[in-house]
mmCIF file with all atom_site columns, C-alpha atoms in Angstrom:
data_model
loop_
_atom_site.group_PDB
_atom_site.id
_atom_site.type_symbol
_atom_site.label_atom_id
_atom_site.label_alt_id
_atom_site.label_comp_id
_atom_site.label_asym_id
_atom_site.label_entity_id
_atom_site.label_seq_id
_atom_site.pdbx_PDB_ins_code
_atom_site.Cartn_x
_atom_site.Cartn_y
_atom_site.Cartn_z
_atom_site.occupancy
_atom_site.B_iso_or_equiv
_atom_site.pdbx_formal_charge
_atom_site.auth_seq_id
_atom_site.auth_comp_id
_atom_site.auth_asym_id
_atom_site.auth_atom_id
_atom_site.pdbx_PDB_model_num
ATOM 1   C CA . UNK Z 1 1   ? 21.090 -56.232 -0.470 1.00 50.00 ? 1   UNK Z CA 1
ATOM 2   C CA . UNK Z 1 2   ? 24.251 -54.000 -0.315 1.00 73.00 ? 2   UNK Z CA 1
ATOM 3   C CA . UNK Z 1 3   ? 24.515 -51.555 -3.387 1.00 95.00 ? 3   UNK Z CA 1
ATOM 4   C CA . UNK Z 1 4   ? 25.966 -48.144 -3.644 1.00 98.00 ? 4   UNK Z CA 1
ATOM 5   C CA . UNK Z 1 5   ? 23.841 -44.949 -3.469 1.00 98.00 ? 5   UNK Z CA 1
ATOM 6   C CA . UNK Z 1 6   ? 22.698 -43.856 -6.804 1.00 97.00 ? 6   UNK Z CA 1
ATOM 7   C CA . UNK Z 1 7   ? 19.498 -42.170 -6.454 1.00 97.00 ? 7   UNK Z CA 1
ATOM 8   C CA . UNK Z 1 8   ? 17.469 -39.752 -4.567 1.00 97.00 ? 8   UNK Z CA 1
ATOM 9   C CA . UNK Z 1 9   ? 15.264 -42.726 -3.457 1.00 97.00 ? 9   UNK Z CA 1
ATOM 10  C CA . UNK Z 1 10  ? 18.345 -44.321 -2.096 1.00 98.00 ? 10  UNK Z CA 1
ATOM 11  C CA . UNK Z 1 11  ? 19.153 -41.333 0.012  1.00 98.00 ? 11  UNK Z CA 1
ATOM 12  C CA . UNK Z 1 12  ? 15.480 -40.846 1.185  1.00 98.00 ? 12  UNK Z CA 1
ATOM 13  C CA . UNK Z 1 13  ? 15.796 -44.435 2.406  1.00 98.00 ? 13  UNK Z CA 1
ATOM 14  C CA . UNK Z 1 14  ? 18.988 -43.960 4.128  1.00 98.00 ? 14  UNK Z CA 1
ATOM 15  C CA . UNK Z 1 15  ? 17.870 -40.602 5.974  1.00 98.00 ? 15  UNK Z CA 1
ATOM 16  C CA . UNK Z 1 16  ? 14.555 -42.203 6.888  1.00 98.00 ? 16  UNK Z CA 1
ATOM 17  C CA . UNK Z 1 17  ? 16.361 -45.114 8.511  1.00 98.00 ? 17  UNK Z CA 1
ATOM 18  C CA . UNK Z 1 18  ? 18.970 -42.557 10.136 1.00 98.00 ? 18  UNK Z CA 1
ATOM 19  C CA . UNK Z 1 19  ? 16.167 -40.541 11.757 1.00 97.00 ? 19  UNK Z CA 1
ATOM 20  C CA . UNK Z 1 20  ? 14.781 -43.450 13.103 1.00 98.00 ? 20  UNK Z CA 1
ATOM 21  C CA . UNK Z 1 21  ? 17.652 -44.338 15.110 1.00 98.00 ? 21  UNK Z CA 1
ATOM 22  C CA . UNK Z 1 22  ? 17.966 -40.690 15.962 1.00 97.00 ? 22  UNK Z CA 1
ATOM 23  C CA . UNK Z 1 23  ? 14.674 -40.505 17.434 1.00 97.00 ? 23  UNK Z CA 1
ATOM 24  C CA . UNK Z 1 24  ? 14.881 -43.354 19.673 1.00 98.00 ? 24  UNK Z CA 1
ATOM 25  C CA . UNK Z 1 25  ? 18.685 -42.216 20.748 1.00 98.00 ? 25  UNK Z CA 1
ATOM 26  C CA . UNK Z 1 26  ? 19.453 -41.746 24.226 1.00 98.00 ? 26  UNK Z CA 1
ATOM 27  C CA . UNK Z 1 27  ? 22.305 -39.190 23.395 1.00 97.00 ? 27  UNK Z CA 1
ATOM 28  C CA . UNK Z 1 28  ? 20.962 -36.909 20.560 1.00 97.00 ? 28  UNK Z CA 1
ATOM 29  C CA . UNK Z 1 29  ? 17.170 -37.898 20.433 1.00 97.00 ? 29  UNK Z CA 1
ATOM 30  C CA . UNK Z 1 30  ? 16.043 -35.253 22.959 1.00 97.00 ? 30  UNK Z CA 1
ATOM 31  C CA . UNK Z 1 31  ? 17.430 -32.568 20.618 1.00 96.00 ? 31  UNK Z CA 1
ATOM 32  C CA . UNK Z 1 32  ? 15.277 -33.517 17.844 1.00 94.00 ? 32  UNK Z CA 1
ATOM 33  C CA . UNK Z 1 33  ? 12.369 -34.760 19.815 1.00 93.00 ? 33  UNK Z CA 1
ATOM 34  C CA . UNK Z 1 34  ? 12.140 -31.975 22.743 1.00 94.00 ? 34  UNK Z CA 1
ATOM 35  C CA . UNK Z 1 35  ? 14.511 -29.098 21.895 1.00 95.00 ? 35  UNK Z CA 1
ATOM 36  C CA . UNK Z 1 36  ? 13.523 -28.588 18.258 1.00 93.00 ? 36  UNK Z CA 1
ATOM 37  C CA . UNK Z 1 37  ? 10.284 -30.578 18.219 1.00 90.00 ? 37  UNK Z CA 1
ATOM 38  C CA . UNK Z 1 38  ? 11.236 -31.498 14.673 1.00 91.00 ? 38  UNK Z CA 1
ATOM 39  C CA . UNK Z 1 39  ? 8.534  -31.451 11.859 1.00 92.00 ? 39  UNK Z CA 1
ATOM 40  C CA . UNK Z 1 40  ? 9.918  -34.732 10.566 1.00 92.00 ? 40  UNK Z CA 1
ATOM 41  C CA . UNK Z 1 41  ? 8.005  -34.791 7.118  1.00 92.00 ? 41  UNK Z CA 1
ATOM 42  C CA . UNK Z 1 42  ? 9.257  -31.426 6.233  1.00 91.00 ? 42  UNK Z CA 1
ATOM 43  C CA . UNK Z 1 43  ? 12.779 -31.923 7.534  1.00 93.00 ? 43  UNK Z CA 1
ATOM 44  C CA . UNK Z 1 44  ? 13.311 -35.221 6.064  1.00 95.00 ? 44  UNK Z CA 1
ATOM 45  C CA . UNK Z 1 45  ? 13.049 -33.776 2.440  1.00 95.00 ? 45  UNK Z CA 1
ATOM 46  C CA . UNK Z 1 46  ? 15.136 -30.862 3.251  1.00 95.00 ? 46  UNK Z CA 1
ATOM 47  C CA . UNK Z 1 47  ? 17.995 -33.108 4.587  1.00 96.00 ? 47  UNK Z CA 1
ATOM 48  C CA . UNK Z 1 48  ? 17.370 -35.465 1.613  1.00 97.00 ? 48  UNK Z CA 1
ATOM 49  C CA . UNK Z 1 49  ? 18.110 -32.550 -0.598 1.00 97.00 ? 49  UNK Z CA 1
ATOM 50  C CA . UNK Z 1 50  ? 21.106 -31.622 1.222  1.00 96.00 ? 50  UNK Z CA 1
ATOM 51  C CA . UNK Z 1 51  ? 22.599 -35.019 0.814  1.00 97.00 ? 51  UNK Z CA 1
ATOM 52  C CA . UNK Z 1 52  ? 21.601 -35.315 -2.851 1.00 97.00 ? 52  UNK Z CA 1
ATOM 53  C CA . UNK Z 1 53  ? 23.417 -32.136 -3.423 1.00 96.00 ? 53  UNK Z CA 1
ATOM 54  C CA . UNK Z 1 54  ? 26.727 -33.400 -1.741 1.00 95.00 ? 54  UNK Z CA 1
ATOM 55  C CA . UNK Z 1 55  ? 26.363 -37.287 -2.612 1.00 97.00 ? 55  UNK Z CA 1
ATOM 56  C CA . UNK Z 1 56  ? 25.090 -37.146 -6.022 1.00 97.00 ? 56  UNK Z CA 1
ATOM 57  C CA . UNK Z 1 57  ? 26.298 -33.633 -7.048 1.00 94.00 ? 57  UNK Z CA 1
ATOM 58  C CA . UNK Z 1 58  ? 22.991 -32.379 -7.891 1.00 94.00 ? 58  UNK Z CA 1
ATOM 59  C CA . UNK Z 1 59  ? 22.566 -28.872 -6.375 1.00 92.00 ? 59  UNK Z CA 1
ATOM 60  C CA . UNK Z 1 60  ? 19.069 -28.997 -4.925 1.00 92.00 ? 60  UNK Z CA 1
ATOM 61  C CA . UNK Z 1 61  ? 19.669 -27.851 -1.366 1.00 91.00 ? 61  UNK Z CA 1
ATOM 62  C CA . UNK Z 1 62  ? 19.695 -24.113 -1.198 1.00 86.00 ? 62  UNK Z CA 1
ATOM 63  C CA . UNK Z 1 63  ? 19.500 -23.495 2.549  1.00 86.00 ? 63  UNK Z CA 1
ATOM 64  C CA . UNK Z 1 64  ? 22.290 -22.444 5.119  1.00 86.00 ? 64  UNK Z CA 1
ATOM 65  C CA . UNK Z 1 65  ? 22.775 -25.492 7.207  1.00 84.00 ? 65  UNK Z CA 1
ATOM 66  C CA . UNK Z 1 66  ? 25.065 -23.853 9.715  1.00 87.00 ? 66  UNK Z CA 1
ATOM 67  C CA . UNK Z 1 67  ? 22.633 -21.201 10.469 1.00 89.00 ? 67  UNK Z CA 1
ATOM 68  C CA . UNK Z 1 68  ? 20.183 -23.662 11.729 1.00 88.00 ? 68  UNK Z CA 1
ATOM 69  C CA . UNK Z 1 69  ? 22.829 -25.283 14.069 1.00 90.00 ? 69  UNK Z CA 1
ATOM 70  C CA . UNK Z 1 70  ? 23.894 -21.855 15.316 1.00 89.00 ? 70  UNK Z CA 1
ATOM 71  C CA . UNK Z 1 71  ? 20.325 -21.245 16.517 1.00 90.00 ? 71  UNK Z CA 1
ATOM 72  C CA . UNK Z 1 72  ? 20.092 -24.883 18.041 1.00 92.00 ? 72  UNK Z CA 1
ATOM 73  C CA . UNK Z 1 73  ? 23.240 -24.339 19.731 1.00 91.00 ? 73  UNK Z CA 1
ATOM 74  C CA . UNK Z 1 74  ? 21.962 -21.340 21.610 1.00 91.00 ? 74  UNK Z CA 1
ATOM 75  C CA . UNK Z 1 75  ? 19.167 -23.607 23.000 1.00 93.00 ? 75  UNK Z CA 1
ATOM 76  C CA . UNK Z 1 76  ? 21.416 -26.529 23.678 1.00 93.00 ? 76  UNK Z CA 1
ATOM 77  C CA . UNK Z 1 77  ? 25.208 -26.389 23.645 1.00 91.00 ? 77  UNK Z CA 1
ATOM 78  C CA . UNK Z 1 78  ? 26.421 -28.896 21.019 1.00 93.00 ? 78  UNK Z CA 1
ATOM 79  C CA . UNK Z 1 79  ? 29.363 -30.951 22.059 1.00 93.00 ? 79  UNK Z CA 1
ATOM 80  C CA . UNK Z 1 80  ? 31.838 -33.721 20.783 1.00 95.00 ? 80  UNK Z CA 1
ATOM 81  C CA . UNK Z 1 81  ? 29.482 -36.213 22.496 1.00 97.00 ? 81  UNK Z CA 1
ATOM 82  C CA . UNK Z 1 82  ? 26.520 -35.092 20.200 1.00 97.00 ? 82  UNK Z CA 1
ATOM 83  C CA . UNK Z 1 83  ? 28.404 -34.951 17.022 1.00 97.00 ? 83  UNK Z CA 1
ATOM 84  C CA . UNK Z 1 84  ? 30.202 -38.291 17.590 1.00 97.00 ? 84  UNK Z CA 1
ATOM 85  C CA . UNK Z 1 85  ? 26.811 -40.076 18.058 1.00 98.00 ? 85  UNK Z CA 1
ATOM 86  C CA . UNK Z 1 86  ? 25.221 -38.121 15.161 1.00 98.00 ? 86  UNK Z CA 1
ATOM 87  C CA . UNK Z 1 87  ? 28.175 -39.466 13.075 1.00 98.00 ? 87  UNK Z CA 1
ATOM 88  C CA . UNK Z 1 88  ? 28.008 -42.944 14.487 1.00 98.00 ? 88  UNK Z CA 1
ATOM 89  C CA . UNK Z 1 89  ? 24.295 -43.317 13.636 1.00 98.00 ? 89  UNK Z CA 1
ATOM 90  C CA . UNK Z 1 90  ? 24.589 -41.962 10.298 1.00 98.00 ? 90  UNK Z CA 1
ATOM 91  C CA . UNK Z 1 91  ? 27.527 -44.301 9.339  1.00 98.00 ? 91  UNK Z CA 1
ATOM 92  C CA . UNK Z 1 92  ? 25.969 -47.320 10.671 1.00 98.00 ? 92  UNK Z CA 1
ATOM 93  C CA . UNK Z 1 93  ? 22.664 -46.213 8.728  1.00 98.00 ? 93  UNK Z CA 1
ATOM 94  C CA . UNK Z 1 94  ? 24.807 -46.236 5.594  1.00 98.00 ? 94  UNK Z CA 1
ATOM 95  C CA . UNK Z 1 95  ? 26.185 -49.609 6.431  1.00 97.00 ? 95  UNK Z CA 1
ATOM 96  C CA . UNK Z 1 96  ? 22.919 -50.966 6.952  1.00 97.00 ? 96  UNK Z CA 1
ATOM 97  C CA . UNK Z 1 97  ? 21.792 -50.524 3.271  1.00 96.00 ? 97  UNK Z CA 1
ATOM 98  C CA . UNK Z 1 98  ? 24.991 -49.425 1.117  1.00 98.00 ? 98  UNK Z CA 1
ATOM 99  C CA . UNK Z 1 99  ? 28.523 -50.129 0.055  1.00 96.00 ? 99  UNK Z CA 1
ATOM 100 C CA . UNK Z 1 100 ? 30.362 -48.547 -2.649 1.00 97.00 ? 100 UNK Z CA 1
ATOM 101 C CA . UNK Z 1 101 ? 32.070 -45.367 -3.693 1.00 97.00 ? 101 UNK Z CA 1
ATOM 102 C CA . UNK Z 1 102 ? 28.871 -43.063 -3.029 1.00 98.00 ? 102 UNK Z CA 1
ATOM 103 C CA . UNK Z 1 103 ? 28.374 -44.677 0.476  1.00 98.00 ? 103 UNK Z CA 1
ATOM 104 C CA . UNK Z 1 104 ? 32.128 -44.024 1.219  1.00 98.00 ? 104 UNK Z CA 1
ATOM 105 C CA . UNK Z 1 105 ? 31.723 -40.298 0.167  1.00 98.00 ? 105 UNK Z CA 1
ATOM 106 C CA . UNK Z 1 106 ? 28.589 -40.126 2.212  1.00 98.00 ? 106 UNK Z CA 1
ATOM 107 C CA . UNK Z 1 107 ? 30.511 -41.220 5.342  1.00 98.00 ? 107 UNK Z CA 1
ATOM 108 C CA . UNK Z 1 108 ? 33.535 -39.006 4.457  1.00 98.00 ? 108 UNK Z CA 1
ATOM 109 C CA . UNK Z 1 109 ? 31.429 -35.905 4.088  1.00 97.00 ? 109 UNK Z CA 1
ATOM 110 C CA . UNK Z 1 110 ? 29.520 -36.749 7.202  1.00 98.00 ? 110 UNK Z CA 1
ATOM 111 C CA . UNK Z 1 111 ? 32.833 -36.883 9.060  1.00 98.00 ? 111 UNK Z CA 1
ATOM 112 C CA . UNK Z 1 112 ? 33.893 -33.578 7.442  1.00 97.00 ? 112 UNK Z CA 1
ATOM 113 C CA . UNK Z 1 113 ? 30.406 -31.993 8.393  1.00 96.00 ? 113 UNK Z CA 1
ATOM 114 C CA . UNK Z 1 114 ? 30.826 -33.374 12.178 1.00 96.00 ? 114 UNK Z CA 1
ATOM 115 C CA . UNK Z 1 115 ? 34.290 -31.975 12.418 1.00 96.00 ? 115 UNK Z CA 1
ATOM 116 C CA . UNK Z 1 116 ? 33.509 -28.493 10.923 1.00 95.00 ? 116 UNK Z CA 1
ATOM 117 C CA . UNK Z 1 117 ? 30.220 -28.136 13.079 1.00 93.00 ? 117 UNK Z CA 1
ATOM 118 C CA . UNK Z 1 118 ? 32.005 -29.322 16.147 1.00 94.00 ? 118 UNK Z CA 1
ATOM 119 C CA . UNK Z 1 119 ? 34.881 -26.758 15.609 1.00 93.00 ? 119 UNK Z CA 1
ATOM 120 C CA . UNK Z 1 120 ? 32.421 -23.847 15.057 1.00 91.00 ? 120 UNK Z CA 1
ATOM 121 C CA . UNK Z 1 121 ? 30.299 -24.762 17.994 1.00 90.00 ? 121 UNK Z CA 1
ATOM 122 C CA . UNK Z 1 122 ? 33.075 -24.936 20.227 1.00 85.00 ? 122 UNK Z CA 1
ATOM 123 C CA . UNK Z 1 123 ? 34.574 -21.557 19.118 1.00 82.00 ? 123 UNK Z CA 1
ATOM 124 C CA . UNK Z 1 124 ? 31.026 -20.124 20.019 1.00 77.00 ? 124 UNK Z CA 1
ATOM 125 C CA . UNK Z 1 125 ? 30.669 -21.995 23.228 1.00 68.00 ? 125 UNK Z CA 1
ATOM 126 C CA . UNK Z 1 126 ? 34.071 -20.840 24.212 1.00 72.00 ? 126 UNK Z CA 1
ATOM 127 C CA . UNK Z 1 127 ? 33.517 -17.377 23.507 1.00 69.00 ? 127 UNK Z CA 1
ATOM 128 C CA . UNK Z 1 128 ? 30.055 -17.556 25.738 1.00 64.00 ? 128 UNK Z CA 1
ATOM 129 C CA . UNK Z 1 129 ? 32.081 -18.852 28.665 1.00 68.00 ? 129 UNK Z CA 1
ATOM 130 C CA . UNK Z 1 130 ? 34.858 -16.379 28.595 1.00 63.00 ? 130 UNK Z CA 1
ATOM 131 C CA . UNK Z 1 131 ? 32.419 -13.445 28.447 1.00 54.00 ? 131 UNK Z CA 1
#
């Protein structure tokens, strides 16, 4: 059952499972389901590209992830609660299927992404409230 992440198919399995948790989540689900009204089929493949790039070192992701989150943050202020829940759901999804070096790398990178995005969104949100 528990193996490491080694292929794009492994990442796709992880991301589909993760988004099933996200859709049903009472803290961040509304962001994806109501605020963004996510096109799941398209978004899933884009995010699989993203994670394939940073876990398997295959540079297939060519977008600007921060830009999309800045736009989203204009619609709903993204806070520590949101990023911590996202991280919890992501890490638990990794743990549901995978164990090993790449699985640990995925969780480490997810923590770095959550921390960086939280920092950037807090900076923007602080500027908005101080204007």
